Amino acid sequence: GQIRQHIDENLAAYENALGLMGQDRHQEALSLLEKIHDVIPENPVINLNLGITYMHLNRFQEAEQALKHVLEADSDNLQARLLLGELYARMGRADDAIAILQEVLAMAAGTPQASQAERQLREVLAHRAMRMLEQVELTPADIAAIIDDGVRLMGMSDLEGARQVFHALLTRFP
């Protein structure tokens, strides 16, 4: 009776939210997902979709919270880890992004998720090095970190990224 109707209503709202997300109508999807979340707050699938929606709306702290809830319920969820890595990169938290993307690489070697994590990791390393090079003053530790990022890019077979980092470094310090 009532329980079945309640389940059917939540399932319909969830399917509607997914459809809205697919149409880039994230604000509308958010209101549905939040209503469902109020009923089943610990559901990792709902939290994952909330995290995605919050990211699209640039609500980064809420996205982080939702994605961390996914990992609390399912620590092996690679999609939540990849999204968290992307989120941290967008927030300018390169060290956090690197750490979580390395976790994905360790957990999922040889999978499409590992390939995606490696791509994201290369981008984060290159971006961090280039951003550091824009600083007015660099300490010896900053320069060592930039060199380390360039070497890591080489180790990941991103020779173009490494070339850009080392070229920028040598241009700044001929």
PDB file of C-alpha atoms in Angstrom:
ATOM      1  CA  GLY A   1       0.000   0.000   0.000  1.00  0.00           C
ATOM      2  CA  GLN A   2       1.568   3.201   1.263  1.00  0.00           C
ATOM      3  CA  ILE A   3       5.137   1.857   1.416  1.00  0.00           C
ATOM      4  CA  ARG A   4       4.939   0.681  -2.195  1.00  0.00           C
ATOM      5  CA  GLN A   5       3.539   4.059  -3.287  1.00  0.00           C
ATOM      6  CA  HIS A   6       6.349   5.856  -1.414  1.00  0.00           C
ATOM      7  CA  ILE A   7       8.994   3.683  -3.107  1.00  0.00           C
ATOM      8  CA  ASP A   8       7.404   4.204  -6.533  1.00  0.00           C
ATOM      9  CA  GLU A   9       7.306   7.988  -6.012  1.00  0.00           C
ATOM     10  CA  ASN A  10      10.979   8.107  -5.011  1.00  0.00           C
ATOM     11  CA  LEU A  11      11.973   5.881  -7.916  1.00  0.00           C
ATOM     12  CA  ALA A  12      10.051   8.087 -10.352  1.00  0.00           C
ATOM     13  CA  ALA A  13      11.660  11.206  -8.873  1.00  0.00           C
ATOM     14  CA  TYR A  14      15.105   9.598  -9.169  1.00  0.00           C
ATOM     15  CA  GLU A  15      14.548   8.628 -12.808  1.00  0.00           C
ATOM     16  CA  ASN A  16      13.278  12.155 -13.493  1.00  0.00           C
ATOM     17  CA  ALA A  17      16.385  13.626 -11.805  1.00  0.00           C
ATOM     18  CA  LEU A  18      18.679  11.473 -13.960  1.00  0.00           C
ATOM     19  CA  GLY A  19      16.831  12.632 -17.063  1.00  0.00           C
ATOM     20  CA  LEU A  20      17.237  16.270 -16.035  1.00  0.00           C
ATOM     21  CA  MET A  21      20.954  15.726 -15.355  1.00  0.00           C
ATOM     22  CA  GLY A  22      21.307  14.250 -18.834  1.00  0.00           C
ATOM     23  CA  GLN A  23      19.772  17.438 -20.240  1.00  0.00           C
ATOM     24  CA  ASP A  24      22.154  19.674 -18.225  1.00  0.00           C
ATOM     25  CA  ARG A  25      19.232  20.856 -16.112  1.00  0.00           C
ATOM     26  CA  HIS A  26      21.149  20.386 -12.884  1.00  0.00           C
ATOM     27  CA  GLN A  27      19.317  22.945 -10.771  1.00  0.00           C
ATOM     28  CA  GLU A  28      16.021  21.161 -11.413  1.00  0.00           C
ATOM     29  CA  ALA A  29      17.622  17.763 -10.817  1.00  0.00           C
ATOM     30  CA  LEU A  30      19.052  19.020  -7.550  1.00  0.00           C
ATOM     31  CA  SER A  31      15.673  19.732  -5.986  1.00  0.00           C
ATOM     32  CA  LEU A  32      14.521  16.181  -6.766  1.00  0.00           C
ATOM     33  CA  LEU A  33      17.760  14.594  -5.557  1.00  0.00           C
ATOM     34  CA  GLU A  34      17.681  16.588  -2.323  1.00  0.00           C
ATOM     35  CA  LYS A  35      14.109  15.433  -1.629  1.00  0.00           C
ATOM     36  CA  ILE A  36      15.145  11.813  -2.168  1.00  0.00           C
ATOM     37  CA  HIS A  37      18.266  12.372  -0.062  1.00  0.00           C
ATOM     38  CA  ASP A  38      16.072  13.590   2.800  1.00  0.00           C
ATOM     39  CA  VAL A  39      14.327  10.196   2.754  1.00  0.00           C
ATOM     40  CA  ILE A  40      17.420   7.996   2.231  1.00  0.00           C
ATOM     41  CA  PRO A  41      20.456  10.114   3.193  1.00  0.00           C
ATOM     42  CA  GLU A  42      23.026   7.298   3.274  1.00  0.00           C
ATOM     43  CA  ASN A  43      22.335   5.931  -0.217  1.00  0.00           C
ATOM     44  CA  PRO A  44      25.649   6.024  -2.141  1.00  0.00           C
ATOM     45  CA  VAL A  45      23.964   6.286  -5.550  1.00  0.00           C
ATOM     46  CA  ILE A  46      21.930   9.311  -4.473  1.00  0.00           C
ATOM     47  CA  ASN A  47      25.009  10.899  -2.896  1.00  0.00           C
ATOM     48  CA  LEU A  48      27.065  10.253  -6.039  1.00  0.00           C
ATOM     49  CA  ASN A  49      24.463  11.965  -8.208  1.00  0.00           C
ATOM     50  CA  LEU A  50      24.191  14.803  -5.695  1.00  0.00           C
ATOM     51  CA  GLY A  51      27.966  15.208  -5.889  1.00  0.00           C
ATOM     52  CA  ILE A  52      27.861  15.342  -9.690  1.00  0.00           C
ATOM     53  CA  THR A  53      25.008  17.833  -9.634  1.00  0.00           C
ATOM     54  CA  TYR A  54      26.677  20.061  -7.042  1.00  0.00           C
ATOM     55  CA  MET A  55      29.868  20.019  -9.154  1.00  0.00           C
ATOM     56  CA  HIS A  56      27.942  21.166 -12.216  1.00  0.00           C
ATOM     57  CA  LEU A  57      26.477  23.991 -10.136  1.00  0.00           C
ATOM     58  CA  ASN A  58      29.939  24.949  -8.775  1.00  0.00           C
ATOM     59  CA  ARG A  59      28.826  24.176  -5.236  1.00  0.00           C
ATOM     60  CA  PHE A  60      32.131  22.567  -4.390  1.00  0.00           C
ATOM     61  CA  GLN A  61      31.884  22.126  -0.612  1.00  0.00           C
ATOM     62  CA  GLU A  62      28.529  20.371  -0.953  1.00  0.00           C
ATOM     63  CA  ALA A  63      29.899  18.226  -3.777  1.00  0.00           C
ATOM     64  CA  GLU A  64      32.860  17.222  -1.623  1.00  0.00           C
ATOM     65  CA  GLN A  65      30.571  16.310   1.278  1.00  0.00           C
ATOM     66  CA  ALA A  66      28.302  14.198  -0.957  1.00  0.00           C
ATOM     67  CA  LEU A  67      31.240  12.373  -2.565  1.00  0.00           C
ATOM     68  CA  LYS A  68      32.835  11.699   0.820  1.00  0.00           C
ATOM     69  CA  HIS A  69      29.513  10.196   1.962  1.00  0.00           C
ATOM     70  CA  VAL A  70      29.716   7.827  -1.010  1.00  0.00           C
ATOM     71  CA  LEU A  71      33.200   6.731   0.040  1.00  0.00           C
ATOM     72  CA  GLU A  72      32.094   6.275   3.663  1.00  0.00           C
ATOM     73  CA  ALA A  73      29.440   3.829   2.455  1.00  0.00           C
ATOM     74  CA  ASP A  74      31.554   2.262  -0.330  1.00  0.00           C
ATOM     75  CA  SER A  75      35.281   2.889   0.015  1.00  0.00           C
ATOM     76  CA  ASP A  76      35.979   1.077  -3.279  1.00  0.00           C
ATOM     77  CA  ASN A  77      33.795   3.407  -5.370  1.00  0.00           C
ATOM     78  CA  LEU A  78      36.175   4.474  -8.131  1.00  0.00           C
ATOM     79  CA  GLN A  79      33.743   6.905  -9.743  1.00  0.00           C
ATOM     80  CA  ALA A  80      33.414   8.878  -6.492  1.00  0.00           C
ATOM     81  CA  ARG A  81      37.223   8.946  -6.149  1.00  0.00           C
ATOM     82  CA  LEU A  82      37.667  10.160  -9.736  1.00  0.00           C
ATOM     83  CA  LEU A  83      35.052  12.857  -9.220  1.00  0.00           C
ATOM     84  CA  LEU A  84      36.683  13.898  -5.960  1.00  0.00           C
ATOM     85  CA  GLY A  85      40.024  14.167  -7.774  1.00  0.00           C
ATOM     86  CA  GLU A  86      38.419  16.335 -10.441  1.00  0.00           C
ATOM     87  CA  LEU A  87      36.679  18.406  -7.778  1.00  0.00           C
ATOM     88  CA  TYR A  88      39.896  19.000  -5.842  1.00  0.00           C
ATOM     89  CA  ALA A  89      41.650  20.031  -9.052  1.00  0.00           C
ATOM     90  CA  ARG A  90      38.867  22.509  -9.839  1.00  0.00           C
ATOM     91  CA  MET A  91      39.106  23.870  -6.287  1.00  0.00           C
ATOM     92  CA  GLY A  92      42.852  24.429  -6.667  1.00  0.00           C
ATOM     93  CA  ARG A  93      43.646  21.694  -4.123  1.00  0.00           C
ATOM     94  CA  ALA A  94      46.289  19.999  -6.249  1.00  0.00           C
ATOM     95  CA  ASP A  95      47.860  17.972  -3.427  1.00  0.00           C
ATOM     96  CA  ASP A  96      44.479  16.482  -2.477  1.00  0.00           C
ATOM     97  CA  ALA A  97      43.691  15.775  -6.140  1.00  0.00           C
ATOM     98  CA  ILE A  98      47.035  14.044  -6.638  1.00  0.00           C
ATOM     99  CA  ALA A  99      46.583  11.900  -3.524  1.00  0.00           C
ATOM    100  CA  ILE A 100      43.123  10.641  -4.446  1.00  0.00           C
ATOM    101  CA  LEU A 101      44.019  10.056  -8.099  1.00  0.00           C
ATOM    102  CA  GLN A 102      47.022   8.005  -6.997  1.00  0.00           C
ATOM    103  CA  GLU A 103      44.628   5.940  -4.875  1.00  0.00           C
ATOM    104  CA  VAL A 104      42.559   5.209  -7.989  1.00  0.00           C
ATOM    105  CA  LEU A 105      45.704   4.181  -9.884  1.00  0.00           C
ATOM    106  CA  ALA A 106      46.683   1.814  -7.067  1.00  0.00           C
ATOM    107  CA  MET A 107      43.183   0.360  -6.701  1.00  0.00           C
ATOM    108  CA  ALA A 108      42.313  -0.079 -10.362  1.00  0.00           C
ATOM    109  CA  ALA A 109      45.474  -0.725 -12.358  1.00  0.00           C
ATOM    110  CA  GLY A 110      44.735  -1.654 -15.960  1.00  0.00           C
ATOM    111  CA  THR A 111      41.127  -0.440 -15.929  1.00  0.00           C
ATOM    112  CA  PRO A 112      39.475   2.445 -17.792  1.00  0.00           C
ATOM    113  CA  GLN A 113      39.173   4.233 -14.438  1.00  0.00           C
ATOM    114  CA  ALA A 114      42.943   4.005 -13.961  1.00  0.00           C
ATOM    115  CA  SER A 115      43.462   5.463 -17.430  1.00  0.00           C
ATOM    116  CA  GLN A 116      41.109   8.316 -16.578  1.00  0.00           C
ATOM    117  CA  ALA A 117      42.882   8.880 -13.246  1.00  0.00           C
ATOM    118  CA  GLU A 118      46.244   8.954 -15.011  1.00  0.00           C
ATOM    119  CA  ARG A 119      44.987  11.557 -17.506  1.00  0.00           C
ATOM    120  CA  GLN A 120      43.642  13.704 -14.688  1.00  0.00           C
ATOM    121  CA  LEU A 121      46.840  13.250 -12.684  1.00  0.00           C
ATOM    122  CA  ARG A 122      48.989  14.394 -15.615  1.00  0.00           C
ATOM    123  CA  GLU A 123      46.807  17.497 -15.986  1.00  0.00           C
ATOM    124  CA  VAL A 124      47.000  18.300 -12.276  1.00  0.00           C
ATOM    125  CA  LEU A 125      50.780  17.854 -12.141  1.00  0.00           C
ATOM    126  CA  ALA A 126      51.347  20.040 -15.197  1.00  0.00           C
ATOM    127  CA  HIS A 127      48.916  22.697 -13.983  1.00  0.00           C
ATOM    128  CA  ARG A 128      50.468  22.771 -10.509  1.00  0.00           C
ATOM    129  CA  ALA A 129      53.980  23.156 -11.914  1.00  0.00           C
ATOM    130  CA  MET A 130      52.952  25.910 -14.333  1.00  0.00           C
ATOM    131  CA  ARG A 131      51.007  27.722 -11.608  1.00  0.00           C
ATOM    132  CA  MET A 132      54.015  27.609  -9.301  1.00  0.00           C
ATOM    133  CA  LEU A 133      56.160  29.081 -12.073  1.00  0.00           C
ATOM    134  CA  GLU A 134      53.835  32.103 -12.171  1.00  0.00           C
ATOM    135  CA  GLN A 135      54.744  33.033  -8.589  1.00  0.00           C
ATOM    136  CA  VAL A 136      56.872  36.151  -8.217  1.00  0.00           C
ATOM    137  CA  GLU A 137      59.381  34.490  -5.919  1.00  0.00           C
ATOM    138  CA  LEU A 138      60.292  30.831  -5.895  1.00  0.00           C
ATOM    139  CA  THR A 139      62.082  29.102  -3.064  1.00  0.00           C
ATOM    140  CA  PRO A 140      64.519  26.249  -3.689  1.00  0.00           C
ATOM    141  CA  ALA A 141      61.737  23.924  -2.408  1.00  0.00           C
ATOM    142  CA  ASP A 142      59.334  25.355  -5.036  1.00  0.00           C
ATOM    143  CA  ILE A 143      61.867  24.746  -7.785  1.00  0.00           C
ATOM    144  CA  ALA A 144      62.472  21.204  -6.530  1.00  0.00           C
ATOM    145  CA  ALA A 145      58.702  20.567  -6.544  1.00  0.00           C
ATOM    146  CA  ILE A 146      58.408  21.870 -10.115  1.00  0.00           C
ATOM    147  CA  ILE A 147      61.273  19.624 -11.228  1.00  0.00           C
ATOM    148  CA  ASP A 148      59.664  16.693  -9.399  1.00  0.00           C
ATOM    149  CA  ASP A 149      56.346  17.298 -11.202  1.00  0.00           C
ATOM    150  CA  GLY A 150      58.187  17.436 -14.541  1.00  0.00           C
ATOM    151  CA  VAL A 151      60.007  14.181 -13.783  1.00  0.00           C
ATOM    152  CA  ARG A 152      56.731  12.540 -12.711  1.00  0.00           C
ATOM    153  CA  LEU A 153      55.184  13.626 -16.013  1.00  0.00           C
ATOM    154  CA  MET A 154      58.076  12.021 -17.855  1.00  0.00           C
ATOM    155  CA  GLY A 155      57.583   8.842 -15.837  1.00  0.00           C
ATOM    156  CA  MET A 156      53.939   8.845 -16.892  1.00  0.00           C
ATOM    157  CA  SER A 157      55.000   9.146 -20.560  1.00  0.00           C
ATOM    158  CA  ASP A 158      53.654  12.698 -20.792  1.00  0.00           C
ATOM    159  CA  LEU A 159      56.694  14.002 -22.603  1.00  0.00           C
ATOM    160  CA  GLU A 160      54.856  17.047 -23.942  1.00  0.00           C
ATOM    161  CA  GLY A 161      53.704  18.060 -20.467  1.00  0.00           C
ATOM    162  CA  ALA A 162      57.220  17.534 -19.097  1.00  0.00           C
ATOM    163  CA  ARG A 163      58.688  19.526 -21.995  1.00  0.00           C
ATOM    164  CA  GLN A 164      56.363  22.441 -21.255  1.00  0.00           C
ATOM    165  CA  VAL A 165      57.240  22.432 -17.562  1.00  0.00           C
ATOM    166  CA  PHE A 166      60.998  22.264 -18.162  1.00  0.00           C
ATOM    167  CA  HIS A 167      60.846  24.810 -20.985  1.00  0.00           C
ATOM    168  CA  ALA A 168      58.990  27.256 -18.727  1.00  0.00           C
ATOM    169  CA  LEU A 169      61.461  26.595 -15.909  1.00  0.00           C
ATOM    170  CA  LEU A 170      64.474  27.145 -18.171  1.00  0.00           C
ATOM    171  CA  THR A 171      62.901  30.262 -19.675  1.00  0.00           C
ATOM    172  CA  ARG A 172      62.492  31.692 -16.206  1.00  0.00           C
ATOM    173  CA  PHE A 173      65.957  30.569 -15.048  1.00  0.00           C
ATOM    174  CA  PRO A 174      68.207  30.464 -18.131  1.00  0.00           C
TER     175      PRO A 174
END
